[in-house]
Amino acid sequence: QVQFVESGGGLVQTGGSLRLSCAASGIRISTYTMGWYRQAPGKQRELVASTLTDRSTNYADSVKGRFTISRDNAKNTVYLQMNDLQPEDTAAYYCNSIYVPRSWGQGTQVTVSS
């Protein structure tokens, strides 16, 4: 059974930083393109960052230059370093395999106060 367990969210002030972690089990992330998604209240879930198997990365325009996605294949974990957080980054954050999506984890809540 594939599981993703996200952690590291919290309440921060505008301009602050957080590092999210996504621990995967049941799959080896080394063979998958992995992504971080977020969903704000009343909005659709959106992809914000992805890391391919060759460790190349892609970002949504809204987070480019502020967020960094990385992976530790040995730990089967994906990370999202978020800097210069803004109120519009407030959302629940989730990770998943992009091209072979699995069941969603519980997510981790990020709240940025102005």
PDB file of C-alpha atoms in Angstrom:
ATOM      1  CA  GLN A   1       0.000   0.000   0.000  1.00  0.00           C
ATOM      2  CA  VAL A   2       1.379   3.359  -1.046  1.00  0.00           C
ATOM      3  CA  GLN A   3       1.379   6.094   1.567  1.00  0.00           C
ATOM      4  CA  PHE A   4       2.600   9.673   1.651  1.00  0.00           C
ATOM      5  CA  VAL A   5       3.054  11.349   5.021  1.00  0.00           C
ATOM      6  CA  GLU A   6       3.526  15.094   4.842  1.00  0.00           C
ATOM      7  CA  SER A   7       4.906  17.145   7.730  1.00  0.00           C
ATOM      8  CA  GLY A   8       6.584  20.435   8.554  1.00  0.00           C
ATOM      9  CA  GLY A   9       3.725  22.864   8.110  1.00  0.00           C
ATOM     10  CA  GLY A  10       2.804  25.547  10.596  1.00  0.00           C
ATOM     11  CA  LEU A  11       1.981  29.186  11.190  1.00  0.00           C
ATOM     12  CA  VAL A  12       4.538  31.728  10.038  1.00  0.00           C
ATOM     13  CA  GLN A  13       4.629  35.449   9.421  1.00  0.00           C
ATOM     14  CA  THR A  14       4.974  36.986   5.994  1.00  0.00           C
ATOM     15  CA  GLY A  15       8.554  36.593   4.808  1.00  0.00           C
ATOM     16  CA  GLY A  16       9.170  33.523   6.923  1.00  0.00           C
ATOM     17  CA  SER A  17      10.355  30.076   5.904  1.00  0.00           C
ATOM     18  CA  LEU A  18       9.262  26.487   6.329  1.00  0.00           C
ATOM     19  CA  ARG A  19      10.612  23.152   5.167  1.00  0.00           C
ATOM     20  CA  LEU A  20       8.078  20.484   4.320  1.00  0.00           C
ATOM     21  CA  SER A  21       8.840  16.773   4.195  1.00  0.00           C
ATOM     22  CA  CYS A  22       7.004  13.965   2.448  1.00  0.00           C
ATOM     23  CA  ALA A  23       7.905  10.449   3.542  1.00  0.00           C
ATOM     24  CA  ALA A  24       6.800   7.815   1.047  1.00  0.00           C
ATOM     25  CA  SER A  25       6.214   4.146   1.669  1.00  0.00           C
ATOM     26  CA  GLY A  26       5.098   1.396  -0.658  1.00  0.00           C
ATOM     27  CA  ILE A  27       6.931   2.923  -3.632  1.00  0.00           C
ATOM     28  CA  ARG A  28      10.499   3.840  -4.440  1.00  0.00           C
ATOM     29  CA  ILE A  29      10.431   7.534  -5.284  1.00  0.00           C
ATOM     30  CA  SER A  30      13.704   7.183  -7.174  1.00  0.00           C
ATOM     31  CA  THR A  31      11.723   5.839 -10.133  1.00  0.00           C
ATOM     32  CA  TYR A  32       8.981   8.486 -10.078  1.00  0.00           C
ATOM     33  CA  THR A  33       8.521  12.134 -10.924  1.00  0.00           C
ATOM     34  CA  MET A  34       7.303  13.568  -7.641  1.00  0.00           C
ATOM     35  CA  GLY A  35       5.428  16.760  -6.983  1.00  0.00           C
ATOM     36  CA  TRP A  36       4.246  19.061  -4.236  1.00  0.00           C
ATOM     37  CA  TYR A  37       0.699  20.323  -4.566  1.00  0.00           C
ATOM     38  CA  ARG A  38      -1.344  22.761  -2.540  1.00  0.00           C
ATOM     39  CA  GLN A  39      -5.009  23.433  -2.030  1.00  0.00           C
ATOM     40  CA  ALA A  40      -6.358  26.615  -0.537  1.00  0.00           C
ATOM     41  CA  PRO A  41      -9.928  26.804   0.808  1.00  0.00           C
ATOM     42  CA  GLY A  42     -12.420  27.038  -2.033  1.00  0.00           C
ATOM     43  CA  LYS A  43      -9.777  26.474  -4.684  1.00  0.00           C
ATOM     44  CA  GLN A  44      -8.650  23.531  -6.771  1.00  0.00           C
ATOM     45  CA  ARG A  45      -5.510  21.623  -5.908  1.00  0.00           C
ATOM     46  CA  GLU A  46      -2.551  22.966  -7.874  1.00  0.00           C
ATOM     47  CA  LEU A  47       0.910  21.649  -8.623  1.00  0.00           C
ATOM     48  CA  VAL A  48       3.582  23.997  -7.298  1.00  0.00           C
ATOM     49  CA  ALA A  49       6.818  22.073  -7.792  1.00  0.00           C
ATOM     50  CA  SER A  50       8.083  18.843  -9.301  1.00  0.00           C
ATOM     51  CA  THR A  51      11.284  16.834  -9.260  1.00  0.00           C
ATOM     52  CA  LEU A  52      12.053  14.416 -12.036  1.00  0.00           C
ATOM     53  CA  THR A  53      14.040  11.207 -11.672  1.00  0.00           C
ATOM     54  CA  ASP A  54      17.161  13.002 -12.926  1.00  0.00           C
ATOM     55  CA  ARG A  55      16.600  15.568 -10.130  1.00  0.00           C
ATOM     56  CA  SER A  56      15.704  18.339 -12.541  1.00  0.00           C
ATOM     57  CA  THR A  57      12.944  20.575 -11.194  1.00  0.00           C
ATOM     58  CA  ASN A  58      10.017  22.675 -12.344  1.00  0.00           C
ATOM     59  CA  TYR A  59       8.033  25.329 -10.508  1.00  0.00           C
ATOM     60  CA  ALA A  60       4.790  27.185 -10.844  1.00  0.00           C
ATOM     61  CA  ASP A  61       5.363  30.842 -11.647  1.00  0.00           C
ATOM     62  CA  SER A  62       3.800  31.836  -8.330  1.00  0.00           C
ATOM     63  CA  VAL A  63       6.567  30.146  -6.312  1.00  0.00           C
ATOM     64  CA  LYS A  64       9.545  30.348  -8.655  1.00  0.00           C
ATOM     65  CA  GLY A  65      12.569  31.791  -6.903  1.00  0.00           C
ATOM     66  CA  ARG A  66      11.062  31.240  -3.449  1.00  0.00           C
ATOM     67  CA  PHE A  67      10.437  27.480  -3.211  1.00  0.00           C
ATOM     68  CA  THR A  68      12.943  24.676  -3.754  1.00  0.00           C
ATOM     69  CA  ILE A  69      11.974  21.034  -4.194  1.00  0.00           C
ATOM     70  CA  SER A  70      14.464  18.277  -3.537  1.00  0.00           C
ATOM     71  CA  ARG A  71      14.550  14.565  -2.963  1.00  0.00           C
ATOM     72  CA  ASP A  72      16.529  12.087  -0.886  1.00  0.00           C
ATOM     73  CA  ASN A  73      16.034   8.772  -2.613  1.00  0.00           C
ATOM     74  CA  ALA A  74      17.874   6.888   0.116  1.00  0.00           C
ATOM     75  CA  LYS A  75      15.355   8.186   2.658  1.00  0.00           C
ATOM     76  CA  ASN A  76      12.476   7.876   0.183  1.00  0.00           C
ATOM     77  CA  THR A  77      11.566  11.462   1.067  1.00  0.00           C
ATOM     78  CA  VAL A  78      10.732  14.600  -0.901  1.00  0.00           C
ATOM     79  CA  TYR A  79      11.259  18.073   0.554  1.00  0.00           C
ATOM     80  CA  LEU A  80       9.935  21.545  -0.168  1.00  0.00           C
ATOM     81  CA  GLN A  81      11.932  24.473   1.162  1.00  0.00           C
ATOM     82  CA  MET A  82       9.693  27.525   1.197  1.00  0.00           C
ATOM     83  CA  ASN A  83      11.215  30.966   1.674  1.00  0.00           C
ATOM     84  CA  ASP A  84       9.732  34.460   1.650  1.00  0.00           C
ATOM     85  CA  LEU A  85       6.303  33.042   2.373  1.00  0.00           C
ATOM     86  CA  GLN A  86       3.312  35.205   1.495  1.00  0.00           C
ATOM     87  CA  PRO A  87      -0.307  35.101   2.696  1.00  0.00           C
ATOM     88  CA  GLU A  88      -1.330  33.685  -0.688  1.00  0.00           C
ATOM     89  CA  ASP A  89       0.822  30.614   0.059  1.00  0.00           C
ATOM     90  CA  THR A  90      -1.640  29.653   2.796  1.00  0.00           C
ATOM     91  CA  ALA A  91      -2.932  26.190   1.912  1.00  0.00           C
ATOM     92  CA  ALA A  92      -2.770  22.515   2.708  1.00  0.00           C
ATOM     93  CA  TYR A  93       0.280  21.006   1.019  1.00  0.00           C
ATOM     94  CA  TYR A  94       0.433  17.485  -0.367  1.00  0.00           C
ATOM     95  CA  CYS A  95       2.907  15.358  -2.271  1.00  0.00           C
ATOM     96  CA  ASN A  96       2.247  12.668  -4.842  1.00  0.00           C
ATOM     97  CA  SER A  97       3.660  10.906  -7.831  1.00  0.00           C
ATOM     98  CA  ILE A  98       2.707  13.091 -10.787  1.00  0.00           C
ATOM     99  CA  TYR A  99       2.285  10.668 -13.683  1.00  0.00           C
ATOM    100  CA  VAL A 100       1.144   7.684 -11.623  1.00  0.00           C
ATOM    101  CA  PRO A 101      -0.824   9.401  -8.850  1.00  0.00           C
ATOM    102  CA  ARG A 102      -1.646   7.449  -5.733  1.00  0.00           C
ATOM    103  CA  SER A 103      -4.001   8.094  -2.835  1.00  0.00           C
ATOM    104  CA  TRP A 104      -3.481  11.461  -1.213  1.00  0.00           C
ATOM    105  CA  GLY A 105      -1.984  11.780   2.231  1.00  0.00           C
ATOM    106  CA  GLN A 106      -3.403  13.939   4.988  1.00  0.00           C
ATOM    107  CA  GLY A 107      -1.355  16.922   3.909  1.00  0.00           C
ATOM    108  CA  THR A 108       0.298  19.534   6.074  1.00  0.00           C
ATOM    109  CA  GLN A 109      -1.222  22.957   6.704  1.00  0.00           C
ATOM    110  CA  VAL A 110       0.761  26.098   5.987  1.00  0.00           C
ATOM    111  CA  THR A 111      -0.674  29.368   7.258  1.00  0.00           C
ATOM    112  CA  VAL A 112       1.055  32.669   6.540  1.00  0.00           C
ATOM    113  CA  SER A 113      -0.079  35.647   8.558  1.00  0.00           C
ATOM    114  CA  SER A 114       0.180  39.166   7.209  1.00  0.00           C
TER     115      SER A 114
END
